[in-house]
PDB file of C-alpha atoms in Angstrom:
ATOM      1  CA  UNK A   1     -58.694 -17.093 -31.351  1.00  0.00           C
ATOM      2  CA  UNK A   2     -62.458 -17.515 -30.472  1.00  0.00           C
ATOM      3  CA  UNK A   3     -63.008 -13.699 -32.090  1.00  0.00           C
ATOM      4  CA  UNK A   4     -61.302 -14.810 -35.525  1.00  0.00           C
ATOM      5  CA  UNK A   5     -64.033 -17.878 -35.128  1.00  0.00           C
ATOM      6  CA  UNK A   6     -66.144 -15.788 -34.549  1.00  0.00           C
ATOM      7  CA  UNK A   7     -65.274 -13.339 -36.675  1.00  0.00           C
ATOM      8  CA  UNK A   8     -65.470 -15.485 -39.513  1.00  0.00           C
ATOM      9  CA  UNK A   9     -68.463 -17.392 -38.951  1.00  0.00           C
ATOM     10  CA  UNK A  10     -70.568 -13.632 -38.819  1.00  0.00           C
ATOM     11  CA  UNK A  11     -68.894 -12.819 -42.327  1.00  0.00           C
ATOM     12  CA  UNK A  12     -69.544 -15.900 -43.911  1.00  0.00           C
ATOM     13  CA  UNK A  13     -73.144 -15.088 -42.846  1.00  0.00           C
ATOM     14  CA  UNK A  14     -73.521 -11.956 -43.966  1.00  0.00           C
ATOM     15  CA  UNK A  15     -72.750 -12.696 -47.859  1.00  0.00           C
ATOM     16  CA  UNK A  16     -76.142 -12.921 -48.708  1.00  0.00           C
ATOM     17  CA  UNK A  17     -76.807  -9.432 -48.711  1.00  0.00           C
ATOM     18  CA  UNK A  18     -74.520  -6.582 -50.061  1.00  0.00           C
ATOM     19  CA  UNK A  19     -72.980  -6.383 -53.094  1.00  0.00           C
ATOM     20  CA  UNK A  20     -72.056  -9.444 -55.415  1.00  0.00           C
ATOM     21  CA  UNK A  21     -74.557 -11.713 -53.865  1.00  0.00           C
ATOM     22  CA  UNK A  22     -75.911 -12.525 -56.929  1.00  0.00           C
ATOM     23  CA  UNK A  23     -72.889 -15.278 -56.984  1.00  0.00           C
ATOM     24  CA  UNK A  24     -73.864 -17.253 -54.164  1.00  0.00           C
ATOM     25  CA  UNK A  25     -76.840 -18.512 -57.235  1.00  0.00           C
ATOM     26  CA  UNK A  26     -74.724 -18.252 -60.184  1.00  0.00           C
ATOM     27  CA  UNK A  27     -71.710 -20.279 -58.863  1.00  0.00           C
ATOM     28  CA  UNK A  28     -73.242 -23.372 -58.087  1.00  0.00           C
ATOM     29  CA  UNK A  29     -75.362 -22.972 -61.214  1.00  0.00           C
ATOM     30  CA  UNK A  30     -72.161 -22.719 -63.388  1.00  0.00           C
ATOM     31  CA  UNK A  31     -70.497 -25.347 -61.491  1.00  0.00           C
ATOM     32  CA  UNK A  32     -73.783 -27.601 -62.149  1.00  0.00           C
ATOM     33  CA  UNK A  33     -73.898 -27.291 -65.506  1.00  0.00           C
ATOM     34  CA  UNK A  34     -70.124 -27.897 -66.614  1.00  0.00           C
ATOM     35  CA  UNK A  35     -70.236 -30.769 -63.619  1.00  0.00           C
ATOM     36  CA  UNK A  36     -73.163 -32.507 -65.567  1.00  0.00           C
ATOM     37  CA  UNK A  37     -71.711 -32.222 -69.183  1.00  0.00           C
ATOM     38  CA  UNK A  38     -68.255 -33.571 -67.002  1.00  0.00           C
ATOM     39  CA  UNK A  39     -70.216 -36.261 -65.274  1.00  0.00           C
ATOM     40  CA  UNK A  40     -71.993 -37.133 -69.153  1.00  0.00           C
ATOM     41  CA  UNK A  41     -68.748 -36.924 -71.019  1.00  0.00           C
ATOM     42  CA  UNK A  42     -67.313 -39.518 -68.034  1.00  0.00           C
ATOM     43  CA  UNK A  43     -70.216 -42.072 -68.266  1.00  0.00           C
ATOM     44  CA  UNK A  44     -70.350 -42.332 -72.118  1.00  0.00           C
ATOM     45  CA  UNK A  45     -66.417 -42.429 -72.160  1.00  0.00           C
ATOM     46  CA  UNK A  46     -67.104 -45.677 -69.613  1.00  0.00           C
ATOM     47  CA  UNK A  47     -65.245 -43.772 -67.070  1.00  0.00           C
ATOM     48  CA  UNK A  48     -65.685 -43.914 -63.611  1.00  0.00           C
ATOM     49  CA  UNK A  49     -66.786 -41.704 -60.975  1.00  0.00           C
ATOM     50  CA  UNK A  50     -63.502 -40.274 -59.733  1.00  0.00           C
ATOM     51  CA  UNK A  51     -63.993 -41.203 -56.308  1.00  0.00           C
ATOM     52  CA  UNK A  52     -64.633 -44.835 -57.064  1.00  0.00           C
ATOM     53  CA  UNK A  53     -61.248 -44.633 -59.350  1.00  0.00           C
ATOM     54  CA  UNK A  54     -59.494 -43.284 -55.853  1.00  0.00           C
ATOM     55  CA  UNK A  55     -60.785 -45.813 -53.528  1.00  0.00           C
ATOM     56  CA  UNK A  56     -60.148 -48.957 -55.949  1.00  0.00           C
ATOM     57  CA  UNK A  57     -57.127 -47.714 -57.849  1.00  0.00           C
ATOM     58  CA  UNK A  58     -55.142 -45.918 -55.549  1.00  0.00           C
ATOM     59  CA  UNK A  59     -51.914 -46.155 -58.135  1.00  0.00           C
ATOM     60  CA  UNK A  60     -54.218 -43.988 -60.528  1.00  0.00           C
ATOM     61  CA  UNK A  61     -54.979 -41.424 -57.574  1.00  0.00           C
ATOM     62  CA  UNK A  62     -52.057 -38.794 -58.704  1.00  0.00           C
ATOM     63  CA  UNK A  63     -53.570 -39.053 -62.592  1.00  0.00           C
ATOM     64  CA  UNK A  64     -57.169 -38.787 -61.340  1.00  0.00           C
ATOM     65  CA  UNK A  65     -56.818 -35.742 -59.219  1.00  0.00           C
ATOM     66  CA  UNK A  66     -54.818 -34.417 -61.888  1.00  0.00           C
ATOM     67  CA  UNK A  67     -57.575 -34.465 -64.410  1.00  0.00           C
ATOM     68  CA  UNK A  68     -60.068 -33.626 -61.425  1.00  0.00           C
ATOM     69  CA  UNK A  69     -57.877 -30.481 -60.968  1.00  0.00           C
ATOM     70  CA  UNK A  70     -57.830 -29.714 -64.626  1.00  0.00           C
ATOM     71  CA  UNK A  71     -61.742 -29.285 -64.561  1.00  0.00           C
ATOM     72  CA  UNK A  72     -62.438 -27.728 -61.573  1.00  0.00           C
ATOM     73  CA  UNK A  73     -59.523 -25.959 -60.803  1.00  0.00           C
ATOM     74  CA  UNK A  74     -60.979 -23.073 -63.228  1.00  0.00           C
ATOM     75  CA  UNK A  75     -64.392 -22.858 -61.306  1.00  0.00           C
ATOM     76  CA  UNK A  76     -62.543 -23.213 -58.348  1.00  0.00           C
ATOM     77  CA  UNK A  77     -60.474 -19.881 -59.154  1.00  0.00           C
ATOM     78  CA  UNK A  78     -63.087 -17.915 -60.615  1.00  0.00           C
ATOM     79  CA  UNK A  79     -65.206 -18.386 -57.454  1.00  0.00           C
ATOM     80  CA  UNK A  80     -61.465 -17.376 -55.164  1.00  0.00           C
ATOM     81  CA  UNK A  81     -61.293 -14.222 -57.451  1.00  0.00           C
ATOM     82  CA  UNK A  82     -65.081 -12.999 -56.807  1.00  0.00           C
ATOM     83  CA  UNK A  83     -64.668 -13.771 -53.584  1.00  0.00           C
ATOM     84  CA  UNK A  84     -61.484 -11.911 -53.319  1.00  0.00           C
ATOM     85  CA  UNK A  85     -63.599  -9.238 -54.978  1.00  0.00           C
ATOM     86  CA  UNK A  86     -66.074  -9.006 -52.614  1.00  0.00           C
ATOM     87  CA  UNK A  87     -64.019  -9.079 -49.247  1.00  0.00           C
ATOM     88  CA  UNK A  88     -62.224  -6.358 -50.575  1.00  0.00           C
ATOM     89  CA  UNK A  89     -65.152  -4.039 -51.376  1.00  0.00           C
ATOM     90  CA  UNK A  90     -67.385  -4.528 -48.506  1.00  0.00           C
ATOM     91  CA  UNK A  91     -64.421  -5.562 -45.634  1.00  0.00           C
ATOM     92  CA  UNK A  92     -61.613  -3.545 -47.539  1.00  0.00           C
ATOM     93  CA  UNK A  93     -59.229  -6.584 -46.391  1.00  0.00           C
ATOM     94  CA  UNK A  94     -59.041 -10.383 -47.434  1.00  0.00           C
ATOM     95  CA  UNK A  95     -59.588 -13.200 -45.103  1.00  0.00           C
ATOM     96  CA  UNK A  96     -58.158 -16.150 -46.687  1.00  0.00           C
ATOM     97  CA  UNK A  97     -59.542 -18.969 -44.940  1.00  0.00           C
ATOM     98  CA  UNK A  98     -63.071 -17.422 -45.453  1.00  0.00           C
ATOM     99  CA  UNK A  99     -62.204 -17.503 -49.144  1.00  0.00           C
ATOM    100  CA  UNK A 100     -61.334 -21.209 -49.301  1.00  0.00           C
ATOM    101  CA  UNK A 101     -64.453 -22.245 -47.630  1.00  0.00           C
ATOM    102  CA  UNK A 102     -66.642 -19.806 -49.810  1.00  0.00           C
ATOM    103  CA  UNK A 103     -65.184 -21.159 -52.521  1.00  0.00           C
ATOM    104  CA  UNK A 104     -65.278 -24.688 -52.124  1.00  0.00           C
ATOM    105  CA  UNK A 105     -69.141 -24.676 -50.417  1.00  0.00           C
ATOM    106  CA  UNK A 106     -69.651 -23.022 -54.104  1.00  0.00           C
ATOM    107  CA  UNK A 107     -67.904 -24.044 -56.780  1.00  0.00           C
ATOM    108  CA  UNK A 108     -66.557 -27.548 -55.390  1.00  0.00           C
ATOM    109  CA  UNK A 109     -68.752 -29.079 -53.324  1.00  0.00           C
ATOM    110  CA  UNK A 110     -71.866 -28.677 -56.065  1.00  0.00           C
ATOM    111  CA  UNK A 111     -68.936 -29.780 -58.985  1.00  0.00           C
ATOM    112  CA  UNK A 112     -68.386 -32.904 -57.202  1.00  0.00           C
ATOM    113  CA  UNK A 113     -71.790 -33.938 -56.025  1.00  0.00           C
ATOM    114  CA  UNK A 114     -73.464 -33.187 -59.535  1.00  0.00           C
ATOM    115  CA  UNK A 115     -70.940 -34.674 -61.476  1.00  0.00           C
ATOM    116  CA  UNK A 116     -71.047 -38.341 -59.769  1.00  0.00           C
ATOM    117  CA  UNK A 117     -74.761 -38.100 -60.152  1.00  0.00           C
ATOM    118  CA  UNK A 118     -74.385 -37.291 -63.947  1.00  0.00           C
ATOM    119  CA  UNK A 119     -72.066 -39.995 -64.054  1.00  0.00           C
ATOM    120  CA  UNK A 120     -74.258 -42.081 -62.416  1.00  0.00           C
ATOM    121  CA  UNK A 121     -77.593 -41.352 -64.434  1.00  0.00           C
ATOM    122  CA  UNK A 122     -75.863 -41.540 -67.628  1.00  0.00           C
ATOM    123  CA  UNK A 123     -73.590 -44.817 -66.524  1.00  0.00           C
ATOM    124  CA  UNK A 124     -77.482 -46.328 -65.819  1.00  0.00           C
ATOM    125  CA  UNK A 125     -78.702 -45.021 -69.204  1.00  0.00           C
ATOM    126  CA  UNK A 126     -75.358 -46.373 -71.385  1.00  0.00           C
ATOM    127  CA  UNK A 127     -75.855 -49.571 -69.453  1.00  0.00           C
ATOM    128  CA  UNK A 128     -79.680 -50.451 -70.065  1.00  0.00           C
ATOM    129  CA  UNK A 129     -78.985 -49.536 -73.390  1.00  0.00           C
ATOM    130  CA  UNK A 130     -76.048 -52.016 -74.587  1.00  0.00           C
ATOM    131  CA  UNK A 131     -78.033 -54.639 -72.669  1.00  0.00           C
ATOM    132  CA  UNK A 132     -81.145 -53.697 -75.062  1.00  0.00           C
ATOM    133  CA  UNK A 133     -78.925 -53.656 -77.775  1.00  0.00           C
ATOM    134  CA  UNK A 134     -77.387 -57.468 -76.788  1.00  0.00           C
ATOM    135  CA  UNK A 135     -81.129 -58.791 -76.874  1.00  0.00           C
ATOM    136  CA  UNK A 136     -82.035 -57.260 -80.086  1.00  0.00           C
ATOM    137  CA  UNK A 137     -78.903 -58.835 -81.457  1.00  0.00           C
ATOM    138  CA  UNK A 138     -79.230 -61.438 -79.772  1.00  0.00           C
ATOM    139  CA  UNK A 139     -83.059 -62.308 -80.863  1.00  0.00           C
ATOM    140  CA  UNK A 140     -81.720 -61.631 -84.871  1.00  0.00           C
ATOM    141  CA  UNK A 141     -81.720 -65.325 -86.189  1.00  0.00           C
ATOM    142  CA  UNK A 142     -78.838 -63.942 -88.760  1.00  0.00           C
ATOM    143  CA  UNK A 143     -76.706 -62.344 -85.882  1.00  0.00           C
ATOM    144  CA  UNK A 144     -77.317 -58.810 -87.596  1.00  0.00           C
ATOM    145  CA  UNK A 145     -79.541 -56.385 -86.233  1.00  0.00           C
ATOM    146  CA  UNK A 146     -80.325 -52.799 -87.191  1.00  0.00           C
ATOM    147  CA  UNK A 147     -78.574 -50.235 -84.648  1.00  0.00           C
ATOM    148  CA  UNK A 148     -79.498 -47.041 -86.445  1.00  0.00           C
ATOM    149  CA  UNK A 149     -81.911 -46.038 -84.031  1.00  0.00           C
ATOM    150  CA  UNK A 150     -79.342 -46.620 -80.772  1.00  0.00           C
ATOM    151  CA  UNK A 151     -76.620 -44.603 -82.977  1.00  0.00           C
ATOM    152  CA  UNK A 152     -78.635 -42.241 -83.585  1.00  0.00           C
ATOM    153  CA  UNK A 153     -80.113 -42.005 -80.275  1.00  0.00           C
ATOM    154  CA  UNK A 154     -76.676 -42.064 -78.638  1.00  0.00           C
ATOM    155  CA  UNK A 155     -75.067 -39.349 -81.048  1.00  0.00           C
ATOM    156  CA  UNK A 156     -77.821 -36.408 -80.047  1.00  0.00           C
ATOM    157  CA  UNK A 157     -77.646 -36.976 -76.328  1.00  0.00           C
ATOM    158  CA  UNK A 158     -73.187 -37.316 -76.469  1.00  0.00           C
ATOM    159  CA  UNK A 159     -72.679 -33.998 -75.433  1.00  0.00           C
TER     160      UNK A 159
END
């Protein structure tokens, strides 16, 4: 048992060199990008971040983690497949376990951190701006204000 551990822990080293170790970059720079348009898309629907959903709405959890799968359940494979790729060329066999942590320290765990931040930032944003929008409103003696700016505003940055 201690040699699989072992084992393991020397070929999960090891992928930094050899062939397809470009991916250990591109990966977590794919799963950045569609976890930030995910996290925008969230905080401009007035979504939640999913894990605040989980821990406050546990009836929810089963439709949250469905629509959690549903995004990153494609990065998720495409980072199994190259790594399938790659333990077969260089190790001519395929480790599973080493896949699942491979793939999660690259396409999940950078999916899930950037996209609460996104969510976050943008949540911050959205908010500051409805309260700026309440005081301009607010300040109009005739109850009307002029929100062409804020639309327009909010319509280039909506991804």
């Amino acid at each position: 048992m201690e040699e699989m551990f072992t084992r393991a822990w020397n070929d999960l080293l090891a992928r930094d060199s050899g062939p397809l170790h470009l991916r250990l970059f591109l990966q977590p720079l794919v799963a950045t990008i569609l976890a930030i348009r995910a996290g925008w898309a969230d905080a401009w629907a007035g979504r939640p971040i999913f894990f605040w959903t989980l821990v406050r709405e546990p009836a929810q959890a089963r439709t949250v983690l469905r629509n959690l799968w549903a995004f990153v359940g494609k990065v998720f494979l495409v980072a199994v497949a190259l790594d399938v790729v790659y333990q077969l060329i260089v190790f001519q066999w395929v480790y599973p376990l080493e896949t699942l942590i491979v793939a999660t320290l690259l396409a999940l765990a950078p999916c899930m951190v950037v996209r609460a931040i996104g969510n976050r930032i943008v949540t911050f944003v959205r908010q500051r701006e409805l309260g700026r929008l309440k005081r301009v409103s607010s300040d109009d003696p005739r109850g009307t204000s002029d929100n062409s700016q804020a639309t327009d505003r909010h319509d280039l940055t909506h991804p």
